[in-house]
Protein backbone atom coordinates (compact mmCIF):
# COMPACT_ATOMS: atom_id res chain seq x y z
CA UNK A 1 0.00 0.00 0.00
CA UNK A 2 2.83 2.44 0.80
CA UNK A 3 4.46 1.82 -2.58
CA UNK A 4 1.17 2.43 -4.40
CA UNK A 5 0.67 5.70 -2.50
CA UNK A 6 4.22 6.76 -3.40
CA UNK A 7 3.61 6.00 -7.09
CA UNK A 8 0.20 7.70 -7.15
CA UNK A 9 1.42 10.91 -5.51
CA UNK A 10 4.87 11.18 -7.12
CA UNK A 11 5.69 14.51 -8.74
CA UNK A 12 6.78 12.68 -11.89
CA UNK A 13 4.76 10.82 -14.50
CA UNK A 14 4.86 7.09 -13.77
CA UNK A 15 3.17 4.50 -15.94
CA UNK A 16 3.58 0.81 -16.52
CA UNK A 17 2.65 -1.80 -19.07
CA UNK A 18 2.54 -5.56 -19.13
CA UNK A 19 4.35 -7.72 -21.69
CA UNK A 20 1.59 -6.99 -24.22
CA UNK A 21 2.05 -3.21 -23.81
CA UNK A 22 -1.30 -2.93 -22.02
CA UNK A 23 -1.38 -0.17 -19.39
CA UNK A 24 -1.26 -1.55 -15.84
CA UNK A 25 -0.07 1.54 -13.94
CA UNK A 26 -0.94 5.22 -14.44
CA UNK A 27 -0.19 7.70 -11.68
CA UNK A 28 -1.81 11.04 -10.86
CA UNK A 29 0.95 13.12 -12.51
CA UNK A 30 0.69 11.38 -15.87
CA UNK A 31 -3.10 11.71 -15.58
CA UNK A 32 -2.68 15.45 -14.97
CA UNK A 33 -0.41 15.79 -18.01
CA UNK A 34 -2.51 13.70 -20.41
CA UNK A 35 -6.02 14.30 -19.12
CA UNK A 36 -6.67 10.54 -18.95
CA UNK A 37 -7.43 8.95 -15.59
CA UNK A 38 -6.03 5.56 -14.72
CA UNK A 39 -9.54 4.10 -14.98
CA UNK A 40 -9.69 5.24 -18.62
CA UNK A 41 -6.31 3.72 -19.53
CA UNK A 42 -5.90 0.53 -17.50
CA UNK A 43 -6.02 -2.49 -19.78
CA UNK A 44 -5.69 -0.46 -23.00
CA UNK A 45 -2.85 -0.70 -25.49
CA UNK A 46 -0.49 2.18 -24.73
CA UNK A 47 1.40 1.94 -28.02
CA UNK A 48 -1.45 1.26 -30.44
CA UNK A 49 -3.93 3.74 -28.98
CA UNK A 50 -1.89 6.61 -27.58
CA UNK A 51 1.45 6.79 -29.41
CA UNK A 52 1.80 8.45 -32.82
CA UNK A 53 2.48 6.05 -35.68
CA UNK A 54 5.98 7.37 -36.33
CA UNK A 55 7.11 6.51 -32.77
CA UNK A 56 5.33 3.20 -32.16
CA UNK A 57 8.24 0.93 -33.06
CA UNK A 58 10.73 2.91 -30.95
CA UNK A 59 8.35 2.92 -27.97
CA UNK A 60 7.74 -0.82 -28.34
CA UNK A 61 11.49 -1.38 -28.33
CA UNK A 62 12.12 0.74 -25.24
CA UNK A 63 9.23 -0.80 -23.31
CA UNK A 64 10.27 -4.29 -24.37
CA UNK A 65 13.80 -3.67 -23.09
CA UNK A 66 12.42 -2.31 -19.81
CA UNK A 67 10.39 -5.48 -19.31
CA UNK A 68 13.58 -7.56 -19.36
CA UNK A 69 15.48 -5.12 -17.16
CA UNK A 70 17.46 -3.36 -19.90
CA UNK A 71 17.36 0.34 -19.03
CA UNK A 72 17.05 3.12 -21.59
CA UNK A 73 17.92 6.61 -20.41
CA UNK A 74 16.65 9.95 -21.69
CA UNK A 75 13.90 8.62 -23.95
CA UNK A 76 11.04 11.03 -24.54
CA UNK A 77 7.86 9.29 -25.54
CA UNK A 78 5.29 11.30 -27.48
CA UNK A 79 1.78 10.48 -26.29
CA UNK A 80 -1.60 11.84 -27.30
CA UNK A 81 -3.59 13.63 -24.61
CA UNK A 82 -7.32 13.41 -24.10
CA UNK A 83 -7.60 16.75 -25.91
CA UNK A 84 -5.84 15.24 -28.94
CA UNK A 85 -2.58 17.14 -28.61
CA UNK A 86 0.78 15.42 -28.44
CA UNK A 87 3.06 15.80 -25.41
CA UNK A 88 6.42 14.24 -24.65
CA UNK A 89 6.80 12.17 -21.50
Coordinates of N, CA and C in Angstrom, one line a residue:
X1 N 0.8 -1.2 0.0 CA 0.0 0.0 0.0 C 0.9 1.3 0.0
X2 N 2.0 1.3 0.8 CA 2.8 2.4 0.8 C 3.4 2.7 -0.6
X3 N 3.9 1.7 -1.2 CA 4.5 1.8 -2.6 C 3.4 2.4 -3.5
X4 N 2.2 1.9 -3.5 CA 1.2 2.4 -4.4 C 0.9 3.9 -4.1
X5 N 0.9 4.3 -2.9 CA 0.7 5.7 -2.5 C 1.8 6.5 -3.0
X6 N 3.0 6.1 -2.9 CA 4.2 6.8 -3.4 C 4.1 7.0 -4.9
X7 N 3.7 5.9 -5.6 CA 3.6 6.0 -7.1 C 2.5 7.0 -7.5
X8 N 1.4 6.9 -6.8 CA 0.2 7.7 -7.2 C 0.5 9.2 -6.9
X9 N 1.2 9.5 -5.9 CA 1.4 10.9 -5.5 C 2.8 11.5 -5.9
X10 N 3.6 10.7 -6.7 CA 4.9 11.2 -7.1 C 4.7 12.4 -8.0
X11 N 5.7 13.3 -7.9 CA 5.7 14.5 -8.7 C 6.3 14.3 -10.1
X12 N 6.3 13.1 -10.6 CA 6.8 12.7 -11.9 C 5.8 11.7 -12.5
X13 N 5.7 11.8 -13.8 CA 4.8 10.8 -14.5 C 5.3 9.4 -14.4
X14 N 4.5 8.5 -13.9 CA 4.9 7.1 -13.8 C 3.7 6.3 -14.4
X15 N 4.1 5.4 -15.3 CA 3.2 4.5 -15.9 C 3.8 3.2 -16.1
X16 N 3.0 2.1 -16.3 CA 3.6 0.8 -16.5 C 2.7 0.1 -17.5
X17 N 3.4 -0.9 -18.2 CA 2.7 -1.8 -19.1 C 3.0 -3.2 -18.8
X18 N 2.2 -4.2 -19.2 CA 2.5 -5.6 -19.1 C 3.3 -6.0 -20.4
X19 N 3.6 -7.3 -20.5 CA 4.3 -7.7 -21.7 C 3.6 -7.5 -23.0
X20 N 2.3 -7.2 -23.0 CA 1.6 -7.0 -24.2 C 1.4 -5.5 -24.5
X21 N 2.1 -4.7 -23.7 CA 2.0 -3.2 -23.8 C 0.7 -2.6 -23.4
X22 N 0.0 -3.4 -22.6 CA -1.3 -2.9 -22.0 C -1.0 -2.2 -20.7
X23 N -1.6 -1.0 -20.5 CA -1.4 -0.2 -19.4 C -1.8 -0.9 -18.1
X24 N -0.9 -1.0 -17.1 CA -1.3 -1.6 -15.8 C -0.9 -0.6 -14.7
X25 N -0.4 0.5 -15.0 CA -0.1 1.5 -13.9 C -0.1 2.9 -14.6
X26 N -0.8 3.9 -13.9 CA -0.9 5.2 -14.4 C -1.1 6.2 -13.3
X27 N -0.1 6.9 -12.9 CA -0.2 7.7 -11.7 C -0.9 9.0 -11.9
X28 N -1.1 9.8 -10.8 CA -1.8 11.0 -10.9 C -1.1 12.1 -11.7
X29 N 0.2 12.1 -11.7 CA 1.0 13.1 -12.5 C 0.8 12.9 -14.0
X30 N 0.9 11.6 -14.5 CA 0.7 11.4 -15.9 C -0.8 11.6 -16.3
X31 N -1.7 11.4 -15.3 CA -3.1 11.7 -15.6 C -3.3 13.2 -15.7
X32 N -2.6 14.0 -14.9 CA -2.7 15.4 -15.0 C -2.1 15.9 -16.3
X33 N -1.0 15.4 -16.8 CA -0.4 15.8 -18.0 C -1.3 15.4 -19.2
X34 N -1.8 14.2 -19.2 CA -2.5 13.7 -20.4 C -4.0 13.9 -20.4
X35 N -4.6 14.1 -19.2 CA -6.0 14.3 -19.1 C -6.8 13.0 -19.0
X36 N -6.1 11.9 -19.1 CA -6.7 10.5 -18.9 C -6.5 10.1 -17.5
X37 N -7.6 9.6 -16.9 CA -7.4 9.0 -15.6 C -6.9 7.5 -15.7
X38 N -6.5 6.9 -14.7 CA -6.0 5.6 -14.7 C -7.2 4.6 -15.1
X39 N -8.4 4.9 -14.6 CA -9.5 4.1 -15.0 C -9.8 4.1 -16.5
X40 N -9.5 5.2 -17.2 CA -9.7 5.2 -18.6 C -8.6 4.5 -19.4
X41 N -7.4 4.3 -18.8 CA -6.3 3.7 -19.5 C -6.0 2.3 -19.2
X42 N -6.3 1.9 -17.9 CA -5.9 0.5 -17.5 C -6.5 -0.5 -18.4
X43 N -5.6 -1.4 -18.9 CA -6.0 -2.5 -19.8 C -6.0 -2.1 -21.3
X44 N -5.7 -0.9 -21.6 CA -5.7 -0.5 -23.0 C -4.3 -0.5 -23.5
X45 N -4.2 -0.6 -24.8 CA -2.8 -0.7 -25.5 C -2.2 0.7 -25.5
X46 N -1.2 0.9 -24.8 CA -0.5 2.2 -24.7 C 0.0 2.6 -26.1
X47 N 0.7 1.6 -26.8 CA 1.4 1.9 -28.0 C 0.4 2.1 -29.1
X48 N -0.5 1.2 -29.3 CA -1.5 1.3 -30.4 C -2.5 2.4 -30.3
X49 N -2.9 2.8 -29.1 CA -3.9 3.7 -29.0 C -3.5 5.2 -28.7
X50 N -2.3 5.3 -28.1 CA -1.9 6.6 -27.6 C -0.5 7.1 -28.1
X51 N 0.1 6.4 -28.9 CA 1.4 6.8 -29.4 C 1.3 7.0 -30.9
X52 N 1.9 8.1 -31.4 CA 1.8 8.5 -32.8 C 2.5 7.4 -33.6
X53 N 2.0 7.1 -34.8 CA 2.5 6.0 -35.7 C 4.0 6.1 -35.9
X54 N 4.6 7.3 -36.1 CA 6.0 7.4 -36.3 C 6.9 7.0 -35.1
X55 N 6.3 6.9 -33.9 CA 7.1 6.5 -32.8 C 6.8 5.1 -32.2
X56 N 5.8 4.5 -32.7 CA 5.3 3.2 -32.2 C 6.4 2.2 -32.1
X57 N 7.2 2.0 -33.1 CA 8.2 0.9 -33.1 C 9.3 1.3 -32.0
X58 N 9.7 2.5 -31.9 CA 10.7 2.9 -30.9 C 10.2 2.7 -29.5
X59 N 8.9 3.1 -29.3 CA 8.4 2.9 -28.0 C 8.2 1.4 -27.6
X60 N 7.8 0.6 -28.6 CA 7.7 -0.8 -28.3 C 9.1 -1.4 -27.9
X61 N 10.1 -0.9 -28.6 CA 11.5 -1.4 -28.3 C 11.9 -1.0 -26.9
X62 N 11.7 0.3 -26.6 CA 12.1 0.7 -25.2 C 11.3 0.0 -24.1
X63 N 10.0 -0.1 -24.3 CA 9.2 -0.8 -23.3 C 9.6 -2.3 -23.2
X64 N 9.9 -2.9 -24.4 CA 10.3 -4.3 -24.4 C 11.6 -4.5 -23.6
X65 N 12.5 -3.6 -23.8 CA 13.8 -3.7 -23.1 C 13.6 -3.5 -21.6
X66 N 12.7 -2.6 -21.2 CA 12.4 -2.3 -19.8 C 11.8 -3.6 -19.1
X67 N 11.0 -4.3 -19.9 CA 10.4 -5.5 -19.3 C 11.4 -6.6 -19.0
X68 N 12.6 -6.6 -19.7 CA 13.6 -7.6 -19.4 C 14.7 -7.0 -18.5
X69 N 14.5 -5.7 -18.0 CA 15.5 -5.1 -17.2 C 16.6 -4.3 -17.8
X70 N 16.5 -4.1 -19.1 CA 17.5 -3.4 -19.9 C 17.0 -1.9 -19.9
X71 N 17.7 -1.1 -19.2 CA 17.4 0.3 -19.0 C 17.7 1.2 -20.2
X72 N 16.8 2.1 -20.6 CA 17.0 3.1 -21.6 C 16.9 4.5 -20.9
X73 N 17.9 5.3 -21.1 CA 17.9 6.6 -20.4 C 17.6 7.7 -21.4
X74 N 17.0 8.7 -20.9 CA 16.6 9.9 -21.7 C 15.8 9.7 -22.9
X75 N 14.8 8.9 -22.8 CA 13.9 8.6 -24.0 C 12.6 9.4 -23.7
X76 N 12.3 10.3 -24.6 CA 11.0 11.0 -24.5 C 10.0 10.3 -25.4
X77 N 8.9 10.0 -24.8 CA 7.9 9.3 -25.5 C 6.7 10.2 -25.9
X78 N 6.4 10.4 -27.1 CA 5.3 11.3 -27.5 C 4.0 10.5 -27.3
X79 N 3.1 11.1 -26.6 CA 1.8 10.5 -26.3 C 0.7 11.5 -26.5
X80 N -0.5 11.0 -27.1 CA -1.6 11.8 -27.3 C -2.4 12.1 -26.0
X81 N -2.8 13.3 -25.8 CA -3.6 13.6 -24.6 C -5.1 13.4 -24.9
X82 N -5.9 13.5 -23.9 CA -7.3 13.4 -24.1 C -7.8 14.5 -25.0
X83 N -7.2 15.6 -25.0 CA -7.6 16.8 -25.9 C -7.1 16.6 -27.3
X84 N -6.3 15.5 -27.6 CA -5.8 15.2 -28.9 C -4.5 15.9 -29.3
X85 N -3.9 16.6 -28.4 CA -2.6 17.1 -28.6 C -1.5 16.1 -28.3
X86 N -0.3 16.3 -28.7 CA 0.8 15.4 -28.4 C 1.7 16.1 -27.5
X87 N 2.1 15.3 -26.4 CA 3.1 15.8 -25.4 C 4.1 14.7 -25.3
X88 N 5.3 15.2 -24.9 CA 6.4 14.2 -24.7 C 6.5 13.9 -23.2
X89 N 6.6 12.6 -22.9 CA 6.8 12.2 -21.5 C 8.2 11.6 -21.4

